[in-house]
PDB file of C-alpha atoms in Angstrom:
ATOM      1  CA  UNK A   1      92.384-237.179   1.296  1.00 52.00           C
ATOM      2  CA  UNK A   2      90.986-234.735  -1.702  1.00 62.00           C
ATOM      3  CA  UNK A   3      90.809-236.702  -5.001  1.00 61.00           C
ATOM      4  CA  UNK A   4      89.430-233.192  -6.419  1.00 67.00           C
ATOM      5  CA  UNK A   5      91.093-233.052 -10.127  1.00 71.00           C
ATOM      6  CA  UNK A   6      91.904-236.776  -9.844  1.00 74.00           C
ATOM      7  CA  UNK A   7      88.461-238.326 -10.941  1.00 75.00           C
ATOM      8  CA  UNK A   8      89.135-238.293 -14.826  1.00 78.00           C
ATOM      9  CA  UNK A   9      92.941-240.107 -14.477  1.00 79.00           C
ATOM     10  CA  UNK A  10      91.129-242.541 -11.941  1.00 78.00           C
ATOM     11  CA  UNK A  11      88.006-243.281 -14.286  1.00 80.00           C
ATOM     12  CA  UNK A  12      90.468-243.126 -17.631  1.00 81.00           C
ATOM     13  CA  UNK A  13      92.181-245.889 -16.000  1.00 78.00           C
ATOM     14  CA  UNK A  14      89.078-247.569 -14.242  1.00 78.00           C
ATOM     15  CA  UNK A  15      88.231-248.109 -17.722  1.00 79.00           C
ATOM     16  CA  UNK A  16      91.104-248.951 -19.359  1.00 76.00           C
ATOM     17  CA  UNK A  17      91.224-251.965 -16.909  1.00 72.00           C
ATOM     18  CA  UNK A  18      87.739-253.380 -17.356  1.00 70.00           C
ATOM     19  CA  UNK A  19      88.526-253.656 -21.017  1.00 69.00           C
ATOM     20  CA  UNK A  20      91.512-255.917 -20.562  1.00 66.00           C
ATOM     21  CA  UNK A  21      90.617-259.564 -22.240  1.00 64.00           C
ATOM     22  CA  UNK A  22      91.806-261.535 -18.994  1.00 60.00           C
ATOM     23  CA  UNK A  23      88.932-262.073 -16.756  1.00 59.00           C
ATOM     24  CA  UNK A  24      90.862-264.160 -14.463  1.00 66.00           C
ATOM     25  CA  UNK A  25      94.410-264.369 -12.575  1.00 63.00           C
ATOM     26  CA  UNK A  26      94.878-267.487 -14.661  1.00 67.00           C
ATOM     27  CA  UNK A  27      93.684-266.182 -17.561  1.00 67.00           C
ATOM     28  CA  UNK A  28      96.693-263.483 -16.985  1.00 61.00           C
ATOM     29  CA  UNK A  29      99.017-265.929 -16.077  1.00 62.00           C
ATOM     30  CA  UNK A  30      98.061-267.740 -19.617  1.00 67.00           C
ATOM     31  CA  UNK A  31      98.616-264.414 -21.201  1.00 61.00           C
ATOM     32  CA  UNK A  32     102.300-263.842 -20.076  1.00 59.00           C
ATOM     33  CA  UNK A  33     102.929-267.486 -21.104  1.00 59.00           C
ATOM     34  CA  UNK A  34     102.003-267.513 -24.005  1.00 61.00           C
ATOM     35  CA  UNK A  35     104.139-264.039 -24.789  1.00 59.00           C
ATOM     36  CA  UNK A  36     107.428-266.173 -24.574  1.00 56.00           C
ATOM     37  CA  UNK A  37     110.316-263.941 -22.619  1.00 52.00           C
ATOM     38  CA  UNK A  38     107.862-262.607 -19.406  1.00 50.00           C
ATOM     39  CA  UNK A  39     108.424-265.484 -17.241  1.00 51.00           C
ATOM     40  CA  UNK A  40     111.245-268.215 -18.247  1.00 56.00           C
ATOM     41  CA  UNK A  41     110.134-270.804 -14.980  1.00 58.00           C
ATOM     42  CA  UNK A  42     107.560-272.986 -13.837  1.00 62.00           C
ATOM     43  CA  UNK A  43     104.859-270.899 -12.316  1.00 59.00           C
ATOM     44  CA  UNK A  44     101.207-271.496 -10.426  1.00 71.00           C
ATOM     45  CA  UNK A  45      99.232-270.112  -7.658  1.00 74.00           C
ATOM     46  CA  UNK A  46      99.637-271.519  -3.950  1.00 76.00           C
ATOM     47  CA  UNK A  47      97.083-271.873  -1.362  1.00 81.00           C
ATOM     48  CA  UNK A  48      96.742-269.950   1.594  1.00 85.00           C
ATOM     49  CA  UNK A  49      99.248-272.027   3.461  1.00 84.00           C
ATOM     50  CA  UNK A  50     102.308-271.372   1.192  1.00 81.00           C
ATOM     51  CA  UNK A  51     101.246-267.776   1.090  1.00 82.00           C
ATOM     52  CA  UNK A  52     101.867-267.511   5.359  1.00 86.00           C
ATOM     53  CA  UNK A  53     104.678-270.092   5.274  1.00 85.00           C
ATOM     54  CA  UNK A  54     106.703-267.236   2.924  1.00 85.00           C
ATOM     55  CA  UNK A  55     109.575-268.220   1.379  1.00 83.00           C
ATOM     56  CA  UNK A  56     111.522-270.444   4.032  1.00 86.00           C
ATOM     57  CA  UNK A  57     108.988-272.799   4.732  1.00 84.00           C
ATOM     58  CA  UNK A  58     109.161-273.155   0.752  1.00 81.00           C
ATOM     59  CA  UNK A  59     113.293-273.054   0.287  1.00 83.00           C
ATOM     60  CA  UNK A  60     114.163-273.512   3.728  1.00 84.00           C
ATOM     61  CA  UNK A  61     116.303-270.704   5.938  1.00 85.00           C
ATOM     62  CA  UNK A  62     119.256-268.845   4.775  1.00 85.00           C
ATOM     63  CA  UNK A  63     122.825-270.557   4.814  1.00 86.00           C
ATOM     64  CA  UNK A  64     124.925-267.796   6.700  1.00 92.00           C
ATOM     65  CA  UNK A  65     128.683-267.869   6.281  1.00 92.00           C
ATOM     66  CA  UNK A  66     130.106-266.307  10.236  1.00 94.00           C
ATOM     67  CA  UNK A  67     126.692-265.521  11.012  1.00 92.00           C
ATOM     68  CA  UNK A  68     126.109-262.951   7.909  1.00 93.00           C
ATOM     69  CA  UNK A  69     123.679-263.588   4.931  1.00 92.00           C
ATOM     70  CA  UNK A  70     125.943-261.038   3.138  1.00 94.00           C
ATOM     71  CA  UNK A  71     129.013-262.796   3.298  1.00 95.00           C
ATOM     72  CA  UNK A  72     127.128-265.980   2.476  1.00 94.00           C
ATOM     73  CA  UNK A  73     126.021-263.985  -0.505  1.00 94.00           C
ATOM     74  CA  UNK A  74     129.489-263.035  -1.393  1.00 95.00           C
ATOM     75  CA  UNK A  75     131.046-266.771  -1.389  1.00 95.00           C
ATOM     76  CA  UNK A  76     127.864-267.859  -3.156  1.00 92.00           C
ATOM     77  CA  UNK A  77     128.941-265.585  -5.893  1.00 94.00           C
ATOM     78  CA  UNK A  78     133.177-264.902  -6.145  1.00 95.00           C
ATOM     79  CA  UNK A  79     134.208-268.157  -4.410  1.00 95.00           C
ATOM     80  CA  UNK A  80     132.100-271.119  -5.797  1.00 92.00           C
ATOM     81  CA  UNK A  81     133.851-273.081  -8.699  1.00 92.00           C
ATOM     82  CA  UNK A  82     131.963-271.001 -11.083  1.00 93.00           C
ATOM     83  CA  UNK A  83     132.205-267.964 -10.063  1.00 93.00           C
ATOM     84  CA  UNK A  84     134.108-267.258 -13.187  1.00 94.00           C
ATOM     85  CA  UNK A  85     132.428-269.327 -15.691  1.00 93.00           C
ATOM     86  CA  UNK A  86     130.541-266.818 -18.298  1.00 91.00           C
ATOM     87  CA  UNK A  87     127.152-267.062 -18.816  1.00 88.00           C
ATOM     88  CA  UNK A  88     124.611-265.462 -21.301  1.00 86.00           C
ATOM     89  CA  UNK A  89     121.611-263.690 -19.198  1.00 82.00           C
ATOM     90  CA  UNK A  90     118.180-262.990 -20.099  1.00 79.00           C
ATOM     91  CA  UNK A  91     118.286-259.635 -20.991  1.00 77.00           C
ATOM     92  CA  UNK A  92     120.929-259.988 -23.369  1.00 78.00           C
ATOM     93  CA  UNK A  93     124.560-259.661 -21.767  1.00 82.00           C
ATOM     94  CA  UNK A  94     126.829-261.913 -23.190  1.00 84.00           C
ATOM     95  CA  UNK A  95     130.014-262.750 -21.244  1.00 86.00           C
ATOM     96  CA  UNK A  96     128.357-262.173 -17.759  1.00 88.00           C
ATOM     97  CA  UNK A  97     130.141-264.154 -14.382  1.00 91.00           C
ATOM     98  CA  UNK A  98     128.343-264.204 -10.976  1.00 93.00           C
ATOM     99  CA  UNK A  99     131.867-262.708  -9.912  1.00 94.00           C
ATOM    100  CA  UNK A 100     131.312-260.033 -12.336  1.00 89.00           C
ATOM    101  CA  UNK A 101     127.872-259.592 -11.208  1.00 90.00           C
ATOM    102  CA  UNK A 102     128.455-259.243  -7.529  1.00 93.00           C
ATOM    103  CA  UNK A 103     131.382-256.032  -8.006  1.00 91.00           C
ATOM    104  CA  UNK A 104     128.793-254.562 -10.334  1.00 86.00           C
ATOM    105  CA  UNK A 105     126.165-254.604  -7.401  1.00 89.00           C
ATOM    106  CA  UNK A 106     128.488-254.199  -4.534  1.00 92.00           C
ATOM    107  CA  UNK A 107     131.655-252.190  -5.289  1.00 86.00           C
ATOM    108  CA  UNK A 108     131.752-251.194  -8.602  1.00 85.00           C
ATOM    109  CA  UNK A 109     134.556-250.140 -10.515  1.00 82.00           C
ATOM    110  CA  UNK A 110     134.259-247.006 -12.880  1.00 80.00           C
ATOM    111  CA  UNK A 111     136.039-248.002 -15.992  1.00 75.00           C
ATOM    112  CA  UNK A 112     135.088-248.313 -19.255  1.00 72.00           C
ATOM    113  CA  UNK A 113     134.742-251.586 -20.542  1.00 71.00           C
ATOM    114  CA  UNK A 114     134.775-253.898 -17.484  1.00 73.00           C
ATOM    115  CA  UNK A 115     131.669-255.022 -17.155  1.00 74.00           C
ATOM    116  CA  UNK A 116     130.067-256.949 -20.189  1.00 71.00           C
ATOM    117  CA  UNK A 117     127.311-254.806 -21.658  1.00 71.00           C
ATOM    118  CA  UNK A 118     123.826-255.560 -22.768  1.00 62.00           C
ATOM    119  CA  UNK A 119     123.671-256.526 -26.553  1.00 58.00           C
ATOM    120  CA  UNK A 120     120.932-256.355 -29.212  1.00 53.00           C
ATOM    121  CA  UNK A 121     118.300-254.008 -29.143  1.00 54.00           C
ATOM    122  CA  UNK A 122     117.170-254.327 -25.294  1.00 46.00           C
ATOM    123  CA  UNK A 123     117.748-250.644 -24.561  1.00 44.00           C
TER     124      UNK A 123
END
């Protein structure tokens, strides 16, 4: 691989990096706390051992509805009790339903105005 032509973006950013104020991962992790929206949950490092275990030795396996994770997916969102209940997300769409959510992903319609729309000044 040539890197000719590359060596002053690399060493701009080389440097850019070794001036950053966290030293550490936690240090980092302190940083993004401390900024409010970046992370909303609990979060730490693991150990090696939840790192191999992934995520279902953390959560546990799948539930599959007829042997499919999608249609598992699908009941999870448009056929629980709240499916329809609106929420307010974190990125500023008011009105928002997991229902809503999943045709917007999935099979989305093309019409104006049927999808509740970010608010504020996100964009």
């Amino acid at each position: 691989v040539k890197l000719s032509g590359h060596a002053e973006t690399l060493w701009s950013a080389i440097e850019k990096l070794h001036g950053q104020s966290a030293a550490t991962g936690a240090a980092l992790n302190a940083k993004f706390a401390a900024e409010g929206d970046a992370f909303k949950g609990e979060m730490g490092f693991g150990g090696v051992e939840q790192f191999y275990g992934g995520l279902e030795k953390l959560i546990g396996a799948p539930l599959m509805v007829d042997g499919s994770l999608f249609k598992a997916m699908q009941t999870e969102h448009c056929a629980e009790k709240d499916a329809e209940v609106p929420f307010d997300t974190s990125n500023g769409i008011e009105g928002a339903t997991s229902k809503l959510e999943w045709e917007f992903v999935v099979a989305p319609l093309f019409e104006d105005g049927c999808y509740p729309e970010r608010g504020g000044d996100f964009r």
